[in-house]
Structures are given as structure tokens and as C-alpha cells.
Amino acid sequence: MLRQQDVGHRIVVRRIVGIREGRPLFSDALGELVELSETHLTLATAQGQLRVPVAQVHRAKRVPPTRRPTAAAVVALERAADEAWPAPTRGRLGDWLLRSAEGWTGRANSALPIGDPDRPLAAAVDAVERWYADLGQPALINTPLPLAAPVGAELDARGWGARPPTLVQTAPLPSLTSTLGGGSAGERGGGQGGGVAGGSRAASVELATAPSDAWLAIAAGRKGGLPDAARHVLTAVDQVRFAHVYADGALVAVGRGTVTGQGRWLGLSLIEVLPAARRQGLARRVIHDLASWGASSGATHAFLQVEQRNTAAVALYQRLGFVTHHTYLTRVAPN
């Protein structure tokens, strides 16, 4: 049977699609598992999304990916992601990274156990616990899978918990911009982008090198506040743009793009559309304009991080051509 750990991985499902002469008829489906609940599972297949009631599942299992990323590729992407979301307080255990940002987001307040910690694994985890205890914070460790599986086993033995899985997804920028289509936005101080398909004719997009107060307010609402450390996380990147989408003079959608990883990776984050402005194509427009900026800056691929339980976002990104590169779990030390 499938488990939550299988979300984000390639699976094959044999399902019952009918009965003929008293015998069940079966059909096989192959794709990426994007949701697993008590009643349904959802796959992203080559033909689109397929939602299968659990009652119709005869057998289901994980299968090897068509091409598993190498350990070096996972490390490189994780380091690019760390550059794109830089915690102001940092430490090291050999190659491991220790990060703190006043508790703002798990990514910026967790250890990243990639590479050699320059000590036995048990001693490395002890050191992580001490580092966060000295800061008065709970110890968190992000474990990219399957790369950090040995770390996960050590944490299991210590009784650490786990937050829901996060999918690290990627797409080539040329195919992403081609899929999205449309014009690019202007930089703040330059021309504005055109109207948004399906939205208000007054809607416009601006890319700025700094977030506006209204942009920060939307981010604070999504992330539960905005301490000083959060401003560092958002802005302390050499190449960064903040997308602002306006309709009738009001900010209705935002997004953030960074170029890191020696210029290869466009990182997309905080893609947010206010409820009253949803279903107008604004998220697609934000992603398109940030992708166009990233490509013009020399990036060749885009990445994002999305919780696997956020099925609406996962479905959108799948339609745009994003695929899961790897997953990670945020592990939480026991009280």
C-alpha cells in the first residue's frame, strides 16, 4: 500500500474500471503521486491529472523514476535554494549548514545535513540540538530524500517528528516561458506589463528590486508576521525581483524570484493571489514575468518548493511543466 512518503514519487496503479461477466476489468496508470487521502489518490500522468477512489485501487506501488537525480545534483539544488532564502544567523558543522531567522519559516530555521559533518552522525545531531538550544529555538533539520535517509534514520531513533513532505520541483526555463506565453513585465520605473488574460483590464505587473509595503503586508499575512530577520531572508540576495500585480490601483498578487546557484537557477517563492482576484490567471502571469526576467539574467532552469498537501498549487505547477526533482521532510526535535 502507498504511504504519505510516496507523495511526489512515481507510482503505478492498477484500478478496477468495470465488471464483465462477473470479472473485474483493470486499467493501469503511471504517473507522479501528488495527493494521497483516505478516500482518493491523485496522479499527474502524461495525459493530465487522474483522481482515483481508493475503493477502485486493486494494487499500487512506487516505481523507479525515469531518471533519478544524482546526489551531486540534489546537493547543488539544495545549496542554490539556501542562497535564495538566506538566514541571517548561520553556522556550520563541516559541510552541514545551520540556519536561524527568528523562527520565520522552517527553511530559514533548520539545519541542512548535506555533505560531511566532520564528525560521527550521532555527534552531529547532538551538535545541532545544542546550537538551536543556545538560540532558544526548537531544533529543526531539513532532510532531502533519499540523500539524507541515514540522517532520517538517526532522527527516527531519537523520536523526532516530521512535518508534511515538501516537493522540490524544477522546470527548464525555455519550456516554462513557452508554456506560459504572453509579454514580459517592465521593471519598476520602466514600462508596465499589459493586462492579465481573464482579469481586469486595469491589471498590470511590475518587477521591483525591493518589495513595497503592501507586498510585505501580503507576505506577512501568509507567513504569520514579518520580523526583521524575514526582511533579510527576502532581500539579501544579489539577484532578486519582487512581482507586484495591480488591478484598479490595488495590489492583488505578488511573487518573488531569485537567481542563484552560480546563475543557473531561478527560484520562485511567495506566489500569492488575494482571494478576490483568484481564477483570473494572475499566478501564471507572475510566474511568466519572473521566468522571463530569470532567463534574461542567464538562468536556465526554475525551481520551487511546495508542500505536497497543497494540491491546488501542485496541480498548477504540474500543468506548467514542473516535475518533482526530490522531496524533503522538516524534522522536529521532541520537546
Coordinates of N, CA and C in Angstrom, one line a residue, residues 100-270:
S100 N 19.2 30.2 11.2 CA 18.2 30.7 12.1 C 17.8 32.1 11.6
A101 N 16.5 32.4 11.7 CA 15.9 33.6 11.3 C 14.7 34.0 12.2
E102 N 14.9 34.0 13.5 CA 13.9 34.4 14.4 C 12.6 33.6 14.3
G103 N 12.8 32.3 13.9 CA 11.7 31.4 13.8 C 10.8 31.6 12.5
W104 N 11.2 32.5 11.6 CA 10.4 32.8 10.4 C 10.7 31.8 9.4
T105 N 9.8 30.9 9.1 CA 9.8 29.8 8.2 C 10.7 28.7 8.6
G106 N 10.3 27.5 8.3 CA 11.1 26.3 8.6 C 12.4 26.3 7.8
R107 N 12.4 26.7 6.5 CA 13.6 26.6 5.7 C 14.7 27.5 6.3
A108 N 14.4 28.6 6.8 CA 15.4 29.5 7.3 C 15.8 29.3 8.8
N109 N 15.2 28.2 9.4 CA 15.4 27.9 10.8 C 15.7 26.5 11.0
S110 N 16.4 25.9 10.1 CA 16.6 24.4 10.1 C 18.1 24.2 9.7
A111 N 18.6 23.0 10.2 CA 19.9 22.6 9.7 C 19.7 21.9 8.3
L112 N 20.7 22.0 7.5 CA 20.6 21.3 6.2 C 21.8 20.3 6.1
P113 N 21.5 19.0 6.3 CA 22.5 18.0 6.5 C 23.0 17.4 5.2
I114 N 23.7 18.2 4.4 CA 24.2 17.6 3.1 C 25.7 17.7 3.2
G115 N 26.4 16.7 2.7 CA 27.8 16.6 2.8 C 28.3 15.9 4.1
D116 N 29.5 16.2 4.5 CA 30.2 15.5 5.6 C 30.1 16.5 6.8
P117 N 29.5 16.1 7.9 CA 29.5 17.0 9.1 C 30.8 17.0 9.9
D118 N 31.8 16.3 9.4 CA 33.2 16.3 10.0 C 33.1 15.7 11.4
R119 N 32.2 14.8 11.7 CA 32.1 14.1 13.0 C 31.1 12.9 12.8
P120 N 31.1 12.0 13.7 CA 30.1 10.9 13.6 C 28.7 11.5 13.5
L121 N 27.8 10.7 12.9 CA 26.4 11.2 12.7 C 25.7 11.6 14.0
A122 N 25.8 10.7 15.0 CA 25.2 10.9 16.3 C 25.7 12.2 16.9
A123 N 27.0 12.4 16.8 CA 27.6 13.6 17.4 C 27.2 14.9 16.6
A124 N 26.9 14.7 15.3 CA 26.5 15.9 14.5 C 25.1 16.3 15.0
V125 N 24.2 15.3 15.2 CA 22.8 15.6 15.6 C 22.9 16.3 17.0
D126 N 23.7 15.8 17.9 CA 23.9 16.4 19.2 C 24.3 17.8 19.1
A127 N 25.2 18.1 18.2 CA 25.7 19.5 18.0 C 24.6 20.4 17.4
V128 N 23.7 19.8 16.5 CA 22.6 20.6 16.0 C 21.7 21.0 17.2
E129 N 21.4 20.0 18.0 CA 20.5 20.3 19.1 C 21.0 21.3 20.0
R130 N 22.3 21.3 20.3 CA 23.0 22.3 21.2 C 22.9 23.7 20.5
W131 N 23.2 23.8 19.2 CA 23.2 25.1 18.5 C 21.9 25.8 18.6
Y132 N 20.8 25.0 18.4 CA 19.5 25.7 18.5 C 19.1 25.9 19.9
A133 N 19.5 25.1 20.8 CA 19.2 25.3 22.3 C 19.8 26.6 22.7
D134 N 21.0 26.8 22.3 CA 21.7 28.1 22.7 C 21.0 29.3 22.1
L135 N 20.3 29.2 21.0 CA 19.5 30.3 20.5 C 18.1 30.4 21.1
G136 N 17.7 29.4 21.9 CA 16.4 29.3 22.4 C 15.3 28.9 21.4
Q137 N 15.7 28.2 20.4 CA 14.8 27.7 19.4 C 14.7 26.2 19.4
P138 N 13.6 25.7 18.9 CA 13.5 24.3 18.7 C 14.4 23.8 17.6
A139 N 15.0 22.7 17.7 CA 15.9 22.2 16.7 C 15.0 21.6 15.5
L140 N 15.4 22.0 14.3 CA 14.8 21.5 13.1 C 15.9 21.1 12.1
I141 N 15.6 20.0 11.4 CA 16.6 19.5 10.4 C 15.8 19.2 9.1
N142 N 16.2 19.8 8.0 CA 15.5 19.5 6.7 C 16.3 18.3 6.1
T143 N 15.6 17.3 5.8 CA 16.3 16.1 5.2 C 15.9 15.8 3.8
P144 N 16.7 16.2 2.8 CA 16.4 15.9 1.4 C 16.4 14.4 1.2
L145 N 15.4 13.9 0.5 CA 15.3 12.4 0.4 C 15.5 12.0 -1.1
P146 N 16.1 10.9 -1.3 CA 16.7 9.9 -0.4 C 18.1 10.2 0.1
L147 N 18.6 11.4 -0.3 CA 20.0 11.7 0.0 C 20.3 11.6 1.6
A148 N 19.4 12.2 2.4 CA 19.6 12.3 3.8 C 18.9 11.2 4.6
A149 N 18.6 10.0 3.9 CA 18.0 8.9 4.6 C 18.7 8.5 5.8
P150 N 20.0 8.4 5.8 CA 20.7 8.0 7.1 C 20.5 8.9 8.2
V151 N 20.4 10.2 7.9 CA 20.1 11.2 8.9 C 18.7 11.0 9.5
G152 N 17.8 10.7 8.5 CA 16.4 10.4 8.9 C 16.3 9.2 9.9
A153 N 17.0 8.2 9.6 CA 17.0 7.0 10.4 C 17.5 7.3 11.8
E154 N 18.5 8.2 11.9 CA 19.1 8.6 13.3 C 18.0 9.4 14.0
L155 N 17.3 10.3 13.3 CA 16.3 11.1 13.9 C 15.1 10.2 14.3
D156 N 14.7 9.2 13.5 CA 13.7 8.3 13.9 C 14.0 7.7 15.3
A157 N 15.2 7.2 15.4 CA 15.6 6.5 16.6 C 15.6 7.5 17.8
R158 N 15.7 8.8 17.6 CA 15.6 9.7 18.7 C 14.2 10.2 19.0
G159 N 13.3 9.8 18.2 CA 11.9 10.2 18.4 C 11.5 11.6 17.8
W160 N 12.3 12.0 16.8 CA 12.0 13.3 16.1 C 10.7 13.1 15.3
G161 N 9.9 14.2 15.3 CA 8.7 14.2 14.4 C 9.0 14.7 13.0
A162 N 8.0 14.8 12.2 CA 8.2 15.2 10.8 C 7.0 16.1 10.4
R163 N 7.2 17.2 9.7 CA 6.2 18.0 9.1 C 5.8 17.3 7.7
P164 N 4.7 17.8 7.1 CA 4.3 17.2 5.8 C 5.4 17.3 4.8
P165 N 5.5 16.4 3.9 CA 6.6 16.4 2.9 C 6.5 17.6 2.0
T166 N 7.6 18.1 1.6 CA 7.7 19.3 0.6 C 8.3 18.7 -0.7
L167 N 7.7 19.1 -1.8 CA 8.2 18.8 -3.1 C 9.2 19.9 -3.6
V168 N 10.3 19.5 -4.0 CA 11.3 20.4 -4.7 C 11.1 20.2 -6.2
Q169 N 10.5 21.1 -6.9 CA 10.1 20.9 -8.3 C 10.9 21.8 -9.2
T170 N 11.2 21.3 -10.4 CA 12.0 22.0 -11.4 C 11.4 22.0 -12.8
A171 N 11.8 23.0 -13.6 CA 11.3 23.1 -15.0 C 12.4 23.8 -15.8
P172 N 12.7 23.4 -17.0 CA 13.6 24.2 -17.9 C 12.9 25.6 -18.2
L173 N 13.7 26.6 -18.1 CA 13.1 27.9 -18.3 C 12.5 28.1 -19.8
P174 N 13.2 27.6 -20.8 CA 12.7 27.8 -22.1 C 11.3 27.2 -22.3
S175 N 11.1 26.0 -21.8 CA 9.8 25.4 -21.9 C 8.7 26.1 -21.0
L176 N 9.2 26.6 -19.9 CA 8.3 27.2 -18.9 C 7.7 28.5 -19.6
T177 N 8.6 29.3 -20.1 CA 8.2 30.6 -20.7 C 7.3 30.3 -22.0
S178 N 7.7 29.3 -22.7 CA 6.9 28.9 -23.8 C 5.5 28.5 -23.5
T179 N 5.4 27.7 -22.4 CA 4.0 27.3 -21.9 C 3.2 28.4 -21.5
L180 N 3.8 29.3 -20.7 CA 3.1 30.5 -20.2 C 2.7 31.5 -21.2
G181 N 3.6 31.8 -22.2 CA 3.4 32.7 -23.2 C 3.1 34.1 -22.7
G182 N 2.8 35.0 -23.5 CA 2.4 36.4 -23.1 C 3.7 37.3 -23.1
G183 N 3.5 38.5 -22.8 CA 4.6 39.5 -22.7 C 5.2 39.6 -21.4
S184 N 6.3 40.2 -21.3 CA 7.1 40.3 -20.0 C 6.8 41.7 -19.4
A185 N 6.9 41.7 -18.1 CA 6.7 42.9 -17.3 C 7.8 43.8 -17.4
G186 N 7.6 45.1 -17.1 CA 8.7 46.0 -17.1 C 9.2 46.2 -15.6
E187 N 10.4 46.7 -15.5 CA 11.0 46.9 -14.2 C 10.3 48.2 -13.6
R188 N 10.2 48.3 -12.3 CA 9.7 49.5 -11.7 C 10.5 50.7 -12.2
G189 N 9.8 51.7 -12.6 CA 10.5 52.9 -13.1 C 10.5 52.8 -14.6
G190 N 10.2 51.6 -15.2 CA 10.1 51.5 -16.7 C 8.6 51.2 -17.0
G191 N 8.4 50.5 -18.2 CA 7.1 50.3 -18.6 C 6.4 49.2 -17.8
Q192 N 5.1 49.2 -17.8 CA 4.3 48.2 -17.1 C 3.9 47.1 -18.1
G193 N 3.7 45.9 -17.5 CA 3.2 44.8 -18.4 C 1.8 45.1 -18.8
G194 N 1.3 44.3 -19.8 CA 0.0 44.5 -20.3 C -1.1 43.9 -19.4
G195 N -2.3 43.9 -19.8 CA -3.4 43.4 -19.0 C -3.3 41.9 -18.8
V196 N -3.9 41.4 -17.8 CA -3.9 40.0 -17.5 C -5.1 39.3 -18.2
A197 N -4.8 38.2 -18.9 CA -5.9 37.5 -19.5 C -6.9 37.0 -18.5
G198 N -8.2 37.3 -18.8 CA -9.2 36.9 -17.9 C -9.4 37.8 -16.7
G199 N -8.6 38.8 -16.5 CA -8.7 39.6 -15.3 C -9.1 41.0 -15.7
S200 N -8.9 42.0 -14.8 CA -9.3 43.3 -15.0 C -8.4 43.9 -16.1
R201 N -9.0 44.8 -16.9 CA -8.2 45.4 -18.0 C -7.2 46.4 -17.4
A202 N -7.4 46.8 -16.1 CA -6.5 47.7 -15.5 C -5.4 47.0 -14.8
A203 N -5.4 45.7 -14.8 CA -4.3 44.9 -14.1 C -3.0 45.2 -14.8
S204 N -1.9 45.3 -14.0 CA -0.6 45.5 -14.5 C 0.4 44.8 -13.6
V205 N 1.6 44.5 -14.1 CA 2.6 43.8 -13.4 C 3.8 44.6 -13.4
E206 N 4.5 44.7 -12.2 CA 5.7 45.4 -12.1 C 6.7 44.5 -11.4
L207 N 8.0 44.5 -11.9 CA 9.0 43.8 -11.2 C 9.9 44.9 -10.5
A208 N 10.2 44.7 -9.2 CA 10.9 45.7 -8.5 C 12.1 45.0 -7.8
T209 N 13.1 45.8 -7.5 CA 14.3 45.2 -6.8 C 14.1 45.2 -5.3
A210 N 13.0 45.8 -4.8 CA 12.6 45.8 -3.4 C 11.1 45.7 -3.3
P211 N 10.7 45.0 -2.2 CA 9.2 44.9 -2.0 C 8.6 46.2 -1.5
S212 N 7.4 46.5 -2.0 CA 6.6 47.6 -1.4 C 6.1 47.2 0.0
D213 N 5.6 48.2 0.7 CA 5.0 47.9 2.0 C 3.8 47.0 1.8
A214 N 3.0 47.2 0.7 CA 1.8 46.4 0.5 C 2.2 45.0 0.2
W215 N 3.3 44.8 -0.5 CA 3.9 43.5 -0.8 C 4.2 42.8 0.5
L216 N 4.9 43.5 1.3 CA 5.3 42.9 2.6 C 4.1 42.5 3.5
A217 N 3.1 43.3 3.4 CA 1.9 43.0 4.2 C 1.3 41.7 3.7
I218 N 1.2 41.5 2.4 CA 0.7 40.2 1.9 C 1.6 39.0 2.4
A219 N 2.9 39.2 2.3 CA 3.8 38.2 2.8 C 3.6 37.9 4.3
A220 N 3.5 39.0 5.1 CA 3.3 38.8 6.5 C 2.0 38.0 6.8
G221 N 0.9 38.3 6.0 CA -0.3 37.6 6.2 C -0.2 36.1 5.9
R222 N 0.6 35.8 4.9 CA 0.8 34.4 4.5 C 1.6 33.7 5.5
K223 N 2.7 34.3 6.0 CA 3.7 33.7 6.8 C 3.5 33.9 8.3
G224 N 2.5 34.7 8.7 CA 2.3 34.9 10.1 C 3.2 35.8 10.8
G225 N 3.3 37.0 10.2 CA 4.2 38.1 10.7 C 5.4 38.3 9.9
L226 N 6.2 39.3 10.2 CA 7.4 39.7 9.4 C 8.4 40.3 10.3
P227 N 9.2 39.5 11.1 CA 10.3 40.0 11.9 C 11.4 40.6 11.1
D228 N 12.3 41.3 11.7 CA 13.5 41.9 11.0 C 14.2 40.8 10.2
A229 N 14.4 39.6 10.8 CA 15.1 38.6 10.1 C 14.4 38.2 8.8
A230 N 13.1 38.3 8.7 CA 12.4 38.0 7.5 C 12.7 38.9 6.4
R231 N 12.9 40.2 6.7 CA 13.3 41.1 5.6 C 14.7 40.8 5.1
H232 N 15.6 40.3 5.9 CA 16.9 39.8 5.4 C 16.7 38.6 4.5
V233 N 15.9 37.6 4.9 CA 15.7 36.5 4.1 C 15.2 36.9 2.7
L234 N 14.3 37.8 2.7 CA 13.6 38.2 1.4 C 14.5 39.0 0.5
T235 N 15.4 39.8 1.1 CA 16.1 40.8 0.3 C 17.6 40.6 0.1
A236 N 18.2 39.8 1.0 CA 19.7 39.6 1.0 C 20.2 38.7 -0.1
V237 N 19.7 38.9 -1.3 CA 20.1 38.1 -2.5 C 20.6 39.1 -3.5
D238 N 21.7 38.8 -4.2 CA 22.2 39.7 -5.2 C 21.3 40.0 -6.3
Q239 N 20.7 38.9 -6.8 CA 19.8 39.0 -7.9 C 18.4 38.6 -7.5
V240 N 17.5 39.5 -7.3 CA 16.2 39.3 -6.7 C 15.2 40.3 -7.3
R241 N 14.0 39.8 -7.6 CA 12.9 40.7 -8.1 C 11.6 40.3 -7.4
F242 N 10.8 41.4 -7.1 CA 9.6 41.2 -6.4 C 8.5 41.6 -7.4
A243 N 7.6 40.7 -7.7 CA 6.5 40.9 -8.6 C 5.3 41.6 -7.9
H244 N 4.8 42.6 -8.5 CA 3.6 43.3 -7.9 C 2.6 43.3 -9.1
V245 N 1.4 42.8 -8.8 CA 0.3 42.9 -9.8 C -0.8 43.8 -9.2
Y246 N -1.1 44.8 -10.0 CA -2.1 45.8 -9.6 C -3.4 45.6 -10.4
A247 N -4.5 45.8 -9.8 CA -5.8 45.9 -10.5 C -6.6 47.1 -9.9
D248 N -7.0 48.0 -10.7 CA -7.7 49.2 -10.3 C -6.9 49.9 -9.1
G249 N -5.6 49.9 -9.2 CA -4.8 50.6 -8.3 C -4.5 49.9 -7.0
A250 N -5.0 48.7 -6.9 CA -4.7 47.9 -5.6 C -3.8 46.7 -5.9
L251 N -3.0 46.4 -5.0 CA -2.1 45.2 -5.1 C -2.9 44.0 -4.9
V252 N -3.0 43.1 -5.9 CA -3.8 41.9 -5.7 C -3.0 40.6 -5.9
A253 N -1.8 40.7 -6.3 CA -1.0 39.4 -6.4 C 0.5 39.8 -6.3
V254 N 1.3 38.9 -5.8 CA 2.7 39.1 -5.6 C 3.5 37.8 -5.9
G255 N 4.8 38.0 -6.0 CA 5.7 36.8 -6.2 C 7.1 37.3 -6.0
R256 N 8.0 36.3 -5.9 CA 9.4 36.7 -5.7 C 10.3 35.7 -6.5
G257 N 11.3 36.3 -7.2 CA 12.2 35.5 -8.0 C 13.6 35.8 -7.6
T258 N 14.5 34.8 -7.6 CA 15.9 34.9 -7.3 C 16.7 34.2 -8.3
V259 N 17.9 34.6 -8.6 CA 18.8 33.8 -9.4 C 20.0 33.5 -8.6
T260 N 20.3 32.2 -8.4 CA 21.3 31.7 -7.5 C 22.0 30.5 -8.2
G261 N 22.8 29.8 -7.4 CA 23.4 28.5 -7.9 C 24.3 28.8 -9.1
Q262 N 25.2 29.8 -8.9 CA 26.1 30.2 -10.0 C 25.4 30.7 -11.2
G263 N 24.2 31.3 -11.0 CA 23.5 31.8 -12.1 C 22.6 30.9 -12.9
R264 N 22.5 29.6 -12.4 CA 21.7 28.6 -13.2 C 20.3 28.6 -12.8
W265 N 20.0 28.8 -11.5 CA 18.6 28.6 -11.0 C 17.8 29.8 -10.8
L266 N 16.6 29.9 -11.3 CA 15.6 30.9 -10.9 C 14.8 30.2 -9.8
G267 N 14.8 30.8 -8.6 CA 13.9 30.3 -7.6 C 12.7 31.1 -7.5
L268 N 11.5 30.5 -7.5 CA 10.2 31.1 -7.3 C 9.7 30.9 -5.9
S269 N 9.2 31.9 -5.3 CA 8.6 31.8 -4.0 C 7.6 32.9 -3.7
L270 N 6.7 32.6 -2.7 CA 5.7 33.6 -2.3 C 4.8 34.0 -3.5

